[in-house]
């Protein structure tokens, strides 16, 4: 339901103080209802005695006094005023009940009247001390003028409509009665003129309006009833009208409870209607005393003109209020956009930075990085990836609850600033939540989570850095888990990061070398091609293993310029060998290409540029990539088909170790399949158990048969013995590479190998003449 301007909704019921205030509203409303029923019974059917009418006011006043429990100077004053007024009317009720036969002629006892009068004065003093909006200069004077105008205008209307008729009534009022009604009017006027200037203060505006109604409405109705009906009106006045004041006050208490619980209404225009009350005295003169018609016409015209000006000003105010409201909504929207992520609705990095500046000891930061999220974008598209990010954000927000601030830092990286609860418990709940398919596409997602807890004096940057180190460690340990940061954990990570910085310098200073491992025909052991490999000659650490610096290059993005260097050097050297030894000496030169390179939009142009610069024919270049790299989405697929149309041959490296080998042979424009070393190891072993031998050879046999059916060449990798060569030949393999055949060697050593091969020297004899690079 709605009472006055305060909606009583079910959402208040969750606050105990609000629920208690609502019960007092119901109790005082029941007093009014009970008084109404008794009044109807008495006036209509003669039930009871007239003195009973006086008991409803003190009952309602007592309930209202008990209901006022809000802290603050104003509400303490209201409670004191209610106690005094209740005592006065209780005294009056007791006096009337003990002199029931003299109710019509008996005056209010002086002590009772004194209590009521003092109570109203206390209420007026409390109103006067309510703090208003801070203002200075001309604004302070404008506020003062508005309040003076409103006070004079309201006072004139109340004088004309209430006090003056009481003074001139046929049945005269007592002095205390007139004074009490007048003080009630003053409470109403004071509250009405004060309410417009207390925006944002400790006293709620809606509560103040109810206080004004509690003083003005009963006083006005009582005066009208008394003037019109005389002493008979005292029955409905005492039983129905005056108990409305406690009801209004309890509604004010309820409004204050609502504001204190965080549901305070936004203030409207401050004092915008108060100056318009200046026309009230003019209206009073026009409709009151008799006067000559020329004067009356002038006054009426003045009233009409003033009313039109008021209407014009009010329309302008409404338009300005609408524009201000629209501007405020837009400002709030912009503030939200600045501080929140547009896709997921979570807080963004800017808000996270602002909030984390106040990080306290034992607060924690959880840094969450989705594992292999790029694969979703590559295979299913960015729209599906975005929906997955939204679903992940909802999971993080739900699991975090009110214990912290969930944040999207960017891309597939999220964080939680946890101020309550156990961070490891939250991390465990998040990982458990990700074990089930999410988003409308029912996708599984995994995440690596790093946890860092602030110690005394720790800065937010330090805690975030520690969480980042823990996340990196979680990924290094196999992903899909969480790691809590401990002292010293960052040292190997920092060393890895430094390695990336040194790799950048190595590229610039020419510390990287390209070596070549020959690819050999297994029947005649003739070198038909080479695979380019990169080695790093560090000035202080010596030769750095590719297993160490290639992951650093992938993580830092340096794999793109590194791959570009290997590509250009391989093409240049292959063209030089072609020119020196002829087209039959070396059929192909291959190099490995990473998924990161294939995603580079300039990769195809780089390949074309390297071929054009070196003069190497396209069909002499082989680009090798793993199955996982070939399955990385539309960008990669377009690049591979462009390379295929250029005449460049594509090879699937480490074939058989991926998850989609069979389907990939049909979807990928491959020319060569390279059997992974893991299927060559042990292939030659004959332990006398045919089933075991067949099992060890099954994958190698299946690969060569499928390749032959599809018209693809095959190369066996990792050959380390002559027995493996023999077995692979029996299975149908014609090409191979490995340490048994030839180790990686420098370009000069390859040149010597090709020179000896042209002279007809066998490969085994050539190997004894060379010094492998290794």
XYZ file of C-alpha atoms in Angstrom:
774
model
C 0.000 0.000 0.000
C 1.009 3.648 -0.124
C 0.694 6.114 2.759
C 1.459 9.734 1.934
C 4.581 9.683 -0.213
C 6.233 6.659 1.398
C 5.721 3.238 -0.212
C 5.567 0.385 2.249
C 7.098 -2.487 0.308
C 8.080 -5.969 1.260
C 11.764 -5.179 0.821
C 11.788 -3.395 4.209
C 10.944 -6.571 6.047
C 14.547 -7.831 5.938
C 15.765 -5.098 8.367
C 14.800 -5.797 12.058
C 14.599 -2.083 12.937
C 12.383 -1.410 9.920
C 10.146 -4.355 10.775
C 9.761 -3.071 14.340
C 8.856 0.423 13.111
C 6.305 -1.085 10.783
C 4.644 -2.872 13.708
C 4.260 0.464 15.507
C 2.681 1.943 12.372
C 0.184 -0.904 12.386
C -0.509 -0.384 16.106
C -1.190 3.362 15.763
C -3.286 2.705 12.682
C -5.296 0.236 14.769
C -5.864 2.992 17.378
C -7.257 5.287 14.649
C -9.452 2.481 13.325
C -10.687 1.631 16.811
C -11.464 5.305 17.455
C -13.377 5.487 14.188
C -15.462 2.429 15.087
C -16.212 3.787 18.548
C -17.104 7.239 17.136
C -19.588 5.709 14.684
C -21.078 3.599 17.468
C -21.377 6.572 19.810
C -22.754 9.156 17.348
C -24.938 6.694 15.462
C -26.222 4.418 18.214
C -25.406 6.175 21.501
C -22.984 3.479 22.657
C -20.782 4.552 25.588
C -20.047 7.993 27.013
C -18.427 10.989 25.340
C -15.442 10.981 27.735
C -14.150 7.762 26.106
C -13.193 9.809 23.035
C -10.304 11.334 24.968
C -8.419 8.049 25.558
C -7.374 7.439 21.928
C -4.934 10.359 21.684
C -2.745 9.363 24.690
C -2.773 5.703 23.603
C -1.553 6.617 20.106
C 0.906 9.161 21.518
C 2.384 6.581 23.869
C 2.899 4.126 21.004
C 4.528 6.835 18.894
C 6.844 7.836 21.771
C 7.979 4.229 22.177
C 8.452 3.894 18.397
C 10.918 6.804 18.277
C 14.261 5.096 18.839
C 16.388 6.726 16.167
C 19.621 8.273 17.328
C 20.214 11.958 16.747
C 19.336 15.223 18.396
C 16.185 15.810 16.333
C 14.586 12.460 17.130
C 15.456 12.773 20.811
C 13.613 16.089 20.771
C 10.633 14.485 19.011
C 10.527 11.703 21.601
C 10.608 14.208 24.464
C 7.860 16.265 22.809
C 5.711 13.143 22.361
C 6.173 12.167 25.998
C 5.104 15.633 27.191
C 2.115 15.804 24.820
C 1.060 12.250 25.754
C 1.254 13.087 29.461
C -0.871 16.192 28.872
C -3.571 14.348 26.933
C -3.506 11.417 29.362
C -4.132 13.926 32.129
C -7.010 15.369 30.080
C -8.464 11.881 29.471
C -8.304 11.023 33.157
C -9.959 14.314 34.041
C -12.762 13.786 31.508
C -13.394 10.187 32.591
C -13.656 11.250 36.232
C -16.032 14.113 35.284
C -17.977 12.369 32.544
C -21.138 14.392 33.199
C -19.337 17.715 32.663
C -17.475 16.863 29.407
C -19.253 19.565 27.330
C -18.445 22.362 29.773
C -15.169 21.246 31.338
C -11.941 22.962 30.312
C -8.567 21.292 29.858
C -6.704 21.281 33.187
C -3.929 23.857 33.327
C -1.140 21.298 34.081
C -2.314 19.164 31.144
C -2.371 22.176 28.827
C 1.080 23.208 30.050
C 2.518 19.766 29.255
C 1.046 19.844 25.753
C 2.227 23.405 25.083
C 5.740 22.660 26.320
C 5.752 19.504 24.174
C 4.900 21.506 21.054
C 7.607 24.054 21.917
C 10.153 21.242 22.289
C 9.076 19.907 18.855
C 9.482 23.379 17.315
C 12.946 23.702 18.895
C 13.932 20.280 17.526
C 12.787 21.329 14.055
C 14.751 24.558 14.263
C 17.960 22.644 15.075
C 17.760 20.235 12.114
C 20.849 20.917 9.952
C 20.191 22.141 6.420
C 22.188 22.039 3.185
C 25.461 23.888 3.559
C 25.416 27.021 1.434
C 27.332 30.228 1.180
C 27.106 33.633 -0.421
C 24.035 34.371 -2.482
C 22.742 30.806 -2.179
C 22.474 31.188 1.610
C 20.431 34.376 1.192
C 18.239 32.727 -1.457
C 17.470 29.858 0.894
C 16.643 32.262 3.717
C 14.291 34.274 1.478
C 12.574 31.124 0.221
C 11.936 29.962 3.764
C 10.665 33.370 4.871
C 8.327 33.562 1.872
C 7.018 30.089 2.556
C 6.561 30.765 6.265
C 4.625 33.996 5.680
C 2.508 32.439 2.945
C 1.665 29.317 4.962
C 1.032 31.351 8.090
C -1.410 33.614 6.223
C -3.360 30.642 4.875
C -3.456 28.903 8.259
C -4.511 32.158 9.953
C -7.330 32.651 7.487
C -8.470 29.001 7.349
C -7.839 27.953 10.948
C -6.941 30.392 13.696
C -9.123 33.411 12.816
C -12.349 31.331 12.520
C -11.598 29.849 15.928
C -11.297 33.311 17.445
C -14.609 34.432 15.912
C -16.526 31.133 16.372
C -20.081 31.168 17.855
C -18.944 28.813 20.577
C -15.720 30.411 21.835
C -12.543 28.347 22.215
C -10.462 28.371 25.340
C -7.112 30.132 25.290
C -5.060 26.921 25.790
C -7.019 25.193 23.020
C -6.353 27.993 20.533
C -2.690 28.052 21.563
C -2.308 24.307 21.126
C -3.898 24.376 17.641
C -1.709 27.342 16.696
C 1.414 25.546 17.871
C 0.381 22.523 15.805
C 0.174 24.835 12.798
C 3.648 26.184 13.602
C 5.059 22.655 13.692
C 3.535 22.016 10.273
C 4.817 25.293 8.812
C 8.289 24.829 10.319
C 8.626 21.296 9.024
C 7.287 22.218 5.583
C 9.764 25.091 5.160
C 12.649 23.065 6.590
C 12.204 19.898 4.556
C 13.305 21.488 1.287
C 16.779 22.247 2.630
C 17.844 19.076 4.477
C 18.912 16.987 1.458
C 21.516 14.427 2.434
C 21.386 15.308 6.137
C 20.823 12.974 9.101
C 17.045 13.521 9.046
C 15.203 11.952 6.124
C 13.115 14.293 3.973
C 10.178 11.893 3.834
C 10.255 11.526 7.617
C 10.188 15.311 7.944
C 7.134 15.505 5.693
C 5.299 13.096 7.965
C 6.217 15.240 10.977
C 4.765 18.256 9.159
C 1.607 16.291 8.350
C 1.361 15.115 11.969
C 1.274 18.703 13.162
C -0.736 20.368 10.397
C -3.365 17.904 9.237
C -4.993 17.188 12.639
C -4.823 20.885 13.646
C -6.454 22.044 10.418
C -9.213 19.411 10.517
C -9.912 20.045 14.200
C -10.244 23.794 13.637
C -12.594 23.307 10.667
C -14.756 20.829 12.599
C -14.878 23.082 15.655
C -15.834 26.192 13.688
C -18.492 24.388 11.680
C -20.022 22.044 14.280
C -19.054 23.534 17.644
C -18.656 21.342 20.716
C -20.177 18.281 18.977
C -17.062 18.096 16.806
C -14.904 17.283 19.813
C -15.950 13.616 19.633
C -14.619 12.857 16.080
C -11.734 15.270 16.695
C -10.563 13.385 19.798
C -11.398 9.853 18.585
C -10.367 10.023 14.886
C -8.580 13.197 13.804
C -6.089 13.836 16.604
C -4.902 10.169 16.756
C -3.782 10.694 13.165
C -0.839 12.719 14.546
C 0.800 9.696 16.280
C 0.149 7.639 13.126
C 1.918 10.255 10.985
C 4.851 10.341 13.403
C 5.270 6.539 13.390
C 5.218 6.678 9.597
C 7.997 9.246 9.869
C 9.928 6.856 12.110
C 9.458 4.121 9.511
C 10.729 6.444 6.781
C 13.806 7.244 8.871
C 14.450 3.534 9.427
C 14.213 3.017 5.685
C 16.725 5.790 5.023
C 19.117 4.466 7.684
C 19.062 1.018 6.058
C 20.299 2.449 2.759
C 16.990 3.026 0.957
C 17.016 6.809 1.225
C 15.253 8.489 -1.656
C 17.136 10.790 -3.961
C 16.230 14.413 -3.136
C 14.092 16.276 -5.586
C 14.275 19.967 -6.293
C 15.451 21.908 -3.233
C 12.834 24.477 -2.254
C 11.572 24.872 -5.790
C 7.900 25.358 -4.833
C 8.406 27.444 -1.703
C 8.558 30.902 -3.358
C 5.233 30.229 -5.100
C 3.508 30.339 -1.704
C 4.006 34.111 -1.803
C 0.694 34.320 -3.640
C -1.140 32.830 -0.634
C -1.519 36.137 1.295
C -2.827 37.823 -1.859
C -5.431 35.100 -2.328
C -6.410 35.500 1.321
C -7.120 39.192 0.839
C -9.043 38.613 -2.389
C -11.486 36.134 -0.889
C -11.788 37.561 2.608
C -12.811 41.134 3.452
C -15.406 43.019 1.351
C -13.899 45.683 -0.889
C -14.844 47.886 -3.815
C -14.993 46.177 -7.211
C -12.239 48.255 -8.915
C -9.799 47.175 -6.203
C -11.060 43.614 -6.316
C -10.600 43.496 -10.141
C -7.024 44.744 -9.847
C -6.259 42.176 -7.177
C -7.868 39.378 -9.193
C -5.807 40.387 -12.248
C -2.675 40.413 -10.101
C -3.502 36.950 -8.796
C -4.116 35.613 -12.333
C -0.871 37.138 -13.621
C 1.067 35.794 -10.670
C -0.496 32.367 -11.168
C 0.511 32.378 -14.860
C 4.054 33.363 -13.945
C 4.090 30.580 -11.390
C 2.856 28.088 -13.985
C 5.511 29.255 -16.447
C 8.230 28.977 -13.830
C 6.982 25.568 -12.763
C 7.082 24.268 -16.351
C 10.617 25.619 -16.700
C 11.546 23.904 -13.452
C 10.083 20.599 -14.668
C 12.066 20.821 -17.896
C 15.257 21.700 -16.052
C 14.642 18.871 -13.623
C 14.161 16.459 -16.538
C 17.391 17.597 -18.172
C 19.266 17.352 -14.885
C 17.832 13.896 -14.273
C 18.881 12.822 -17.758
C 22.358 14.278 -17.245
C 22.667 12.519 -13.886
C 21.641 9.180 -15.428
C 24.134 9.675 -18.246
C 26.855 10.605 -15.765
C 26.134 7.486 -13.709
C 26.211 5.383 -16.872
C 29.533 6.890 -17.946
C 30.985 6.347 -14.476
C 29.855 2.730 -14.614
C 31.376 2.263 -18.067
C 34.654 3.787 -16.923
C 34.884 1.490 -13.905
C 33.340 -1.731 -15.270
C 34.079 -4.149 -18.060
C 31.761 -3.690 -21.024
C 31.458 -7.400 -21.828
C 31.087 -9.105 -18.448
C 29.867 -6.240 -16.248
C 32.560 -6.966 -13.660
C 34.792 -4.262 -12.248
C 37.658 -3.413 -14.596
C 41.352 -2.838 -13.985
C 40.844 0.864 -13.173
C 38.328 0.140 -10.389
C 40.459 -2.761 -9.167
C 43.481 -0.456 -8.933
C 41.441 2.132 -7.030
C 39.970 -0.402 -4.584
C 43.219 -2.294 -4.045
C 45.026 0.857 -2.901
C 43.246 0.356 0.429
C 44.365 -3.259 0.741
C 44.797 -4.392 4.344
C 46.868 -7.080 5.972
C 45.313 -10.543 5.417
C 43.365 -9.345 2.374
C 44.074 -11.607 -0.594
C 44.230 -11.303 -4.368
C 43.312 -14.275 -6.538
C 44.564 -14.016 -10.102
C 42.728 -16.344 -12.470
C 43.934 -17.077 -16.019
C 41.929 -19.342 -18.314
C 43.936 -22.214 -19.776
C 44.172 -22.443 -23.585
C 41.350 -19.942 -24.059
C 42.804 -18.834 -27.403
C 41.840 -22.220 -28.821
C 38.147 -21.397 -28.245
C 38.465 -18.148 -30.194
C 40.403 -19.873 -32.971
C 38.159 -22.892 -33.409
C 34.713 -21.526 -32.491
C 35.060 -17.804 -33.103
C 35.257 -14.716 -30.925
C 31.502 -14.535 -30.356
C 31.506 -17.948 -28.671
C 34.624 -16.931 -26.772
C 32.901 -13.775 -25.519
C 29.886 -15.750 -24.313
C 32.233 -18.108 -22.491
C 33.940 -15.132 -20.794
C 30.530 -13.857 -19.663
C 29.681 -17.279 -18.203
C 33.056 -17.442 -16.435
C 32.457 -13.959 -14.978
C 29.061 -15.047 -13.653
C 30.639 -18.077 -11.971
C 33.330 -15.926 -10.364
C 30.779 -13.358 -9.196
C 28.498 -16.044 -7.743
C 31.268 -17.890 -5.908
C 32.780 -14.651 -4.558
C 29.452 -13.316 -3.252
C 29.894 -10.445 -0.814
C 33.355 -11.559 0.281
C 35.275 -9.571 -2.304
C 35.439 -7.674 -5.583
C 35.506 -9.791 -8.776
C 37.380 -8.119 -11.630
C 38.130 -8.701 -15.277
C 41.653 -7.421 -15.850
C 41.568 -8.002 -19.595
C 41.394 -10.796 -22.155
C 40.963 -14.103 -20.336
C 42.483 -12.831 -17.086
C 40.323 -12.260 -13.997
C 41.035 -11.337 -10.396
C 39.272 -11.256 -7.045
C 40.158 -8.787 -4.291
C 39.114 -10.925 -1.320
C 38.465 -9.082 1.945
C 36.666 -11.889 3.797
C 36.883 -15.662 3.766
C 39.544 -18.225 2.894
C 41.166 -17.613 -0.528
C 42.064 -21.282 -0.969
C 38.442 -22.255 -0.302
C 37.284 -19.778 -2.966
C 39.883 -21.071 -5.440
C 38.759 -24.645 -4.806
C 35.104 -23.682 -5.332
C 35.952 -21.933 -8.594
C 37.878 -24.913 -9.939
C 35.003 -27.199 -8.939
C 32.520 -24.925 -10.719
C 34.625 -25.105 -13.899
C 34.462 -28.894 -13.925
C 30.974 -28.669 -15.436
C 30.112 -27.289 -18.893
C 29.182 -23.599 -18.841
C 27.642 -20.999 -21.192
C 24.908 -21.788 -23.664
C 27.464 -23.656 -25.787
C 28.135 -26.133 -22.931
C 31.913 -25.724 -22.989
C 34.433 -26.954 -20.465
C 36.971 -24.430 -19.277
C 39.983 -24.751 -17.018
C 41.844 -22.083 -15.116
C 45.131 -21.573 -13.328
C 44.785 -19.517 -10.135
C 47.472 -17.712 -8.204
C 46.866 -16.575 -4.613
C 48.777 -13.909 -2.718
C 47.907 -12.539 0.723
C 48.907 -9.085 1.872
C 51.190 -8.803 4.864
C 51.733 -5.753 7.070
C 52.971 -2.877 4.938
C 52.524 -4.690 1.606
C 51.378 -2.583 -1.320
C 48.688 -3.664 -3.747
C 51.246 -3.774 -6.585
C 53.429 -6.155 -4.609
C 50.514 -8.466 -3.769
C 49.315 -8.462 -7.381
C 52.829 -9.227 -8.589
C 53.057 -12.151 -6.176
C 49.677 -13.452 -7.366
C 50.935 -13.224 -10.957
C 53.993 -15.265 -10.052
C 51.782 -17.863 -8.354
C 49.547 -18.049 -11.451
C 52.565 -18.616 -13.675
C 53.751 -21.351 -11.322
C 50.297 -22.984 -11.444
C 50.509 -23.107 -15.226
C 54.010 -24.570 -15.067
C 52.740 -27.320 -12.751
C 50.176 -28.534 -15.254
C 47.370 -25.921 -15.221
C 43.836 -26.402 -13.860
C 44.914 -25.783 -10.264
C 45.814 -23.085 -7.785
C 49.079 -22.148 -6.108
C 49.575 -19.895 -3.102
C 52.562 -17.591 -3.315
C 55.437 -18.281 -0.929
C 58.619 -16.315 -0.434
C 61.197 -17.070 -3.119
C 58.696 -18.414 -5.639
C 59.350 -15.502 -7.974
C 63.047 -16.167 -8.497
C 62.767 -18.861 -11.231
C 59.916 -16.924 -12.833
C 62.027 -13.782 -12.817
C 64.892 -15.735 -14.345
C 62.552 -16.915 -17.095
C 61.414 -13.341 -17.720
C 65.020 -12.171 -17.827
C 65.677 -14.894 -20.372
C 63.062 -13.289 -22.602
C 64.804 -9.929 -22.283
C 68.152 -11.509 -23.103
C 66.601 -13.219 -26.116
C 65.573 -9.818 -27.474
C 69.171 -8.690 -27.134
C 70.400 -11.929 -28.723
C 68.275 -11.254 -31.801
C 69.727 -7.768 -32.093
C 73.338 -8.809 -31.438
C 73.415 -11.836 -33.744
C 73.914 -14.498 -31.072
C 71.484 -16.915 -32.744
C 72.694 -19.489 -35.243
C 70.804 -21.727 -37.655
C 71.925 -25.353 -37.892
C 70.585 -28.042 -40.186
C 69.745 -31.710 -39.649
C 69.818 -33.745 -42.862
C 66.826 -35.721 -44.109
C 68.018 -38.955 -45.703
C 66.682 -41.579 -48.092
C 66.659 -44.821 -46.134
C 67.448 -47.102 -49.084
C 70.618 -45.388 -50.302
C 71.377 -43.064 -47.365
C 71.435 -40.052 -49.677
C 70.694 -36.584 -48.226
C 67.667 -35.124 -49.979
C 66.869 -32.224 -47.630
C 67.512 -30.475 -44.335
C 65.475 -29.264 -41.379
C 66.562 -25.885 -40.013
C 67.014 -25.633 -36.239
C 68.035 -22.597 -34.173
C 70.762 -22.493 -31.533
C 71.646 -19.712 -29.102
C 75.278 -19.002 -28.287
C 74.998 -16.979 -25.091
C 78.123 -14.896 -24.334
C 78.296 -16.099 -20.706
C 76.049 -19.176 -20.467
C 77.288 -20.917 -23.571
C 74.812 -22.810 -25.764
C 71.250 -22.354 -24.431
C 68.931 -25.272 -25.134
C 65.953 -24.589 -27.430
C 63.784 -26.331 -24.826
C 64.656 -23.413 -22.533
C 64.425 -20.365 -24.772
C 61.693 -21.366 -27.261
C 58.943 -21.327 -24.522
C 60.229 -17.901 -23.449
C 60.000 -16.727 -27.048
C 56.434 -18.058 -27.291
C 55.367 -16.342 -24.073
C 56.921 -12.974 -24.904
C 55.906 -12.928 -28.570
C 59.550 -12.956 -29.701
C 58.820 -16.191 -31.553
C 57.579 -14.050 -34.450
C 60.847 -12.119 -35.085
C 62.826 -15.265 -34.194
C 60.884 -17.299 -36.745
C 61.335 -14.522 -39.305
C 65.114 -14.677 -38.787
C 65.209 -18.478 -39.219
C 62.994 -18.259 -42.321
C 65.167 -15.687 -44.091
C 68.412 -17.426 -43.161
C 67.108 -20.838 -44.300
C 65.870 -19.482 -47.631
C 69.138 -17.635 -48.218
C 71.270 -20.680 -47.402
C 69.093 -23.124 -49.398
C 69.317 -20.834 -52.435
C 73.096 -20.722 -52.022
C 73.317 -24.545 -51.915
C 71.034 -24.750 -54.959
C 73.311 -22.420 -56.886
C 76.490 -24.253 -55.794
C 75.464 -27.913 -56.052
C 72.628 -27.857 -58.575
C 68.928 -28.805 -58.350
C 69.567 -32.494 -57.667
C 71.836 -32.014 -54.657
C 69.207 -30.850 -52.159
C 65.510 -31.163 -52.893
C 64.063 -29.295 -49.883
C 64.815 -27.113 -46.880
C 62.326 -27.149 -44.022
C 61.811 -25.187 -40.828
C 59.382 -25.277 -37.937
C 56.554 -22.738 -37.687
C 54.706 -22.023 -34.420
C 51.011 -21.309 -33.950
C 51.902 -17.762 -32.893
C 53.596 -17.172 -36.257
C 50.622 -18.542 -38.165
C 48.387 -16.078 -36.316
C 50.572 -13.185 -37.421
C 48.677 -11.483 -40.297
C 52.048 -10.651 -41.961
C 53.351 -14.228 -41.944
C 52.399 -15.126 -45.522
C 53.900 -11.857 -46.740
C 57.100 -12.610 -44.769
C 57.394 -16.012 -46.453
C 56.825 -14.507 -49.899
C 59.370 -11.792 -49.153
C 62.030 -14.270 -47.972
C 61.571 -16.392 -51.106
C 61.720 -13.378 -53.394
C 64.778 -11.952 -51.638
C 66.715 -15.231 -51.754
C 65.494 -16.475 -55.146
C 64.622 -19.887 -53.718
C 61.807 -21.633 -55.667
C 58.622 -22.061 -53.626
C 58.535 -25.849 -54.076
C 61.935 -26.152 -52.394
C 60.634 -24.726 -49.081
C 58.888 -26.929 -46.508
C 57.087 -25.393 -43.524
C 56.603 -27.784 -40.622
C 53.976 -27.343 -37.913
C 52.414 -29.491 -35.211
C 48.845 -30.747 -35.392
C 47.744 -28.390 -32.604
C 49.169 -25.397 -34.473
C 47.321 -26.409 -37.658
C 44.019 -26.534 -35.765
C 44.041 -22.949 -34.487
C 41.108 -21.403 -36.332
C 40.163 -19.531 -39.463
C 43.162 -17.172 -39.543
C 45.563 -20.130 -39.485
C 43.503 -22.047 -42.040
C 43.516 -19.112 -44.472
C 47.280 -18.700 -44.095
C 47.945 -22.404 -44.728
C 45.836 -22.510 -47.876
C 47.520 -19.362 -49.206
C 50.913 -20.957 -48.661
C 49.713 -24.130 -50.375
C 48.504 -22.130 -53.395
C 51.952 -20.510 -53.595
C 53.446 -23.986 -54.085
C 55.062 -24.226 -50.668
C 54.906 -27.700 -49.199
C 53.445 -28.130 -45.723
C 54.467 -30.856 -43.292
C 52.696 -32.135 -40.206
C 55.416 -32.497 -37.574
C 55.228 -34.907 -34.599
C 52.317 -36.652 -36.318
C 50.288 -39.043 -34.177
C 50.678 -37.179 -30.869
C 47.667 -34.873 -31.369
C 43.967 -35.526 -30.862
C 42.698 -35.050 -34.407
C 45.306 -36.700 -36.633
C 42.925 -38.640 -38.871
C 40.486 -35.848 -39.617
C 43.361 -33.402 -40.018
C 44.771 -35.352 -42.967
C 41.595 -34.511 -44.907
C 41.102 -30.921 -43.720
C 44.720 -29.737 -43.899
C 46.610 -29.171 -47.207
C 49.597 -31.244 -46.075
C 52.182 -32.702 -48.472
C 54.363 -34.450 -45.892
C 53.675 -36.397 -42.708
C 56.504 -36.721 -40.155
C 56.107 -39.695 -37.808
C 56.865 -38.649 -34.233
C 59.955 -40.081 -32.523
C 57.791 -41.659 -29.783
C 56.489 -44.180 -32.370
C 59.989 -44.941 -33.659
C 61.488 -45.698 -30.243
C 61.496 -49.472 -29.697
C 60.007 -50.217 -33.097
C 62.903 -52.595 -33.915
C 62.624 -54.728 -30.776
C 61.765 -58.376 -31.428
C 61.112 -60.149 -28.137
C 59.626 -63.224 -29.729
C 56.060 -62.080 -29.015
C 54.356 -61.263 -32.319
C 51.442 -59.467 -30.659
C 53.777 -57.094 -28.808
C 55.821 -56.454 -31.976
C 52.667 -55.672 -33.951
C 51.489 -53.289 -31.208
C 54.789 -51.376 -31.289
C 54.630 -51.057 -35.064
C 50.891 -50.453 -35.412
C 50.924 -46.635 -35.461
C 53.919 -46.433 -37.804
C 52.288 -48.910 -40.189
C 48.915 -47.089 -40.070
C 50.507 -43.686 -40.730
C 52.480 -44.790 -43.772
C 49.462 -46.613 -45.231
C 47.140 -43.623 -44.762
C 49.757 -41.258 -46.206
C 50.205 -43.488 -49.245
C 46.440 -43.613 -49.778
C 46.262 -39.826 -49.661
C 49.339 -39.271 -51.825
C 51.491 -37.838 -49.035
C 55.174 -38.287 -48.363
C 56.332 -39.669 -44.999
C 59.412 -38.983 -42.899
C 60.315 -40.980 -39.775
C 61.884 -38.854 -37.036
C 64.300 -39.747 -34.257
C 66.061 -42.731 -35.888
C 68.890 -43.834 -33.587
C 69.990 -47.256 -34.871
C 70.452 -49.256 -38.087
C 67.842 -51.732 -36.805
C 65.246 -48.957 -36.741
C 66.180 -48.081 -40.326
C 65.630 -51.662 -41.415
C 62.289 -51.983 -39.659
C 61.003 -48.680 -41.032
C 61.980 -49.691 -44.555
C 60.042 -52.919 -44.136
C 57.008 -50.897 -43.060
C 57.245 -48.740 -46.193
C 59.146 -45.614 -45.036
C 61.572 -44.143 -47.562
C 62.772 -41.010 -45.721
C 64.063 -40.449 -42.213
C 66.127 -38.274 -39.927
C 67.821 -38.771 -36.594
C 71.154 -38.872 -34.824
C 72.002 -42.253 -36.336
C 71.747 -40.791 -39.828
C 73.156 -37.306 -39.195
C 73.219 -34.875 -36.321
C 72.420 -31.146 -36.699
C 75.366 -29.358 -38.340
C 76.426 -25.918 -39.460
C 75.854 -24.617 -42.962
C 79.563 -25.129 -43.781
C 79.387 -28.749 -42.649
C 76.289 -29.314 -44.801
C 78.218 -27.827 -47.727
C 81.059 -30.299 -47.115
C 78.516 -33.138 -46.847
C 76.933 -32.210 -50.164
C 80.352 -31.861 -51.754
C 81.403 -35.340 -50.607
C 78.022 -36.735 -51.669
C 78.506 -35.292 -55.154
C 81.872 -37.039 -55.229
C 80.105 -40.351 -54.599
C 81.251 -40.918 -51.013
C 78.703 -42.839 -48.894
C 77.030 -41.139 -45.996
C 78.664 -43.327 -43.330
C 82.061 -42.432 -44.708
C 81.062 -38.756 -44.873
C 80.028 -38.826 -41.212
C 83.480 -39.998 -40.236
C 84.975 -37.081 -42.127
C 82.743 -34.456 -40.505
C 82.611 -33.060 -36.988
C 78.884 -32.856 -36.114
C 77.833 -29.622 -34.508
C 75.563 -31.240 -31.864
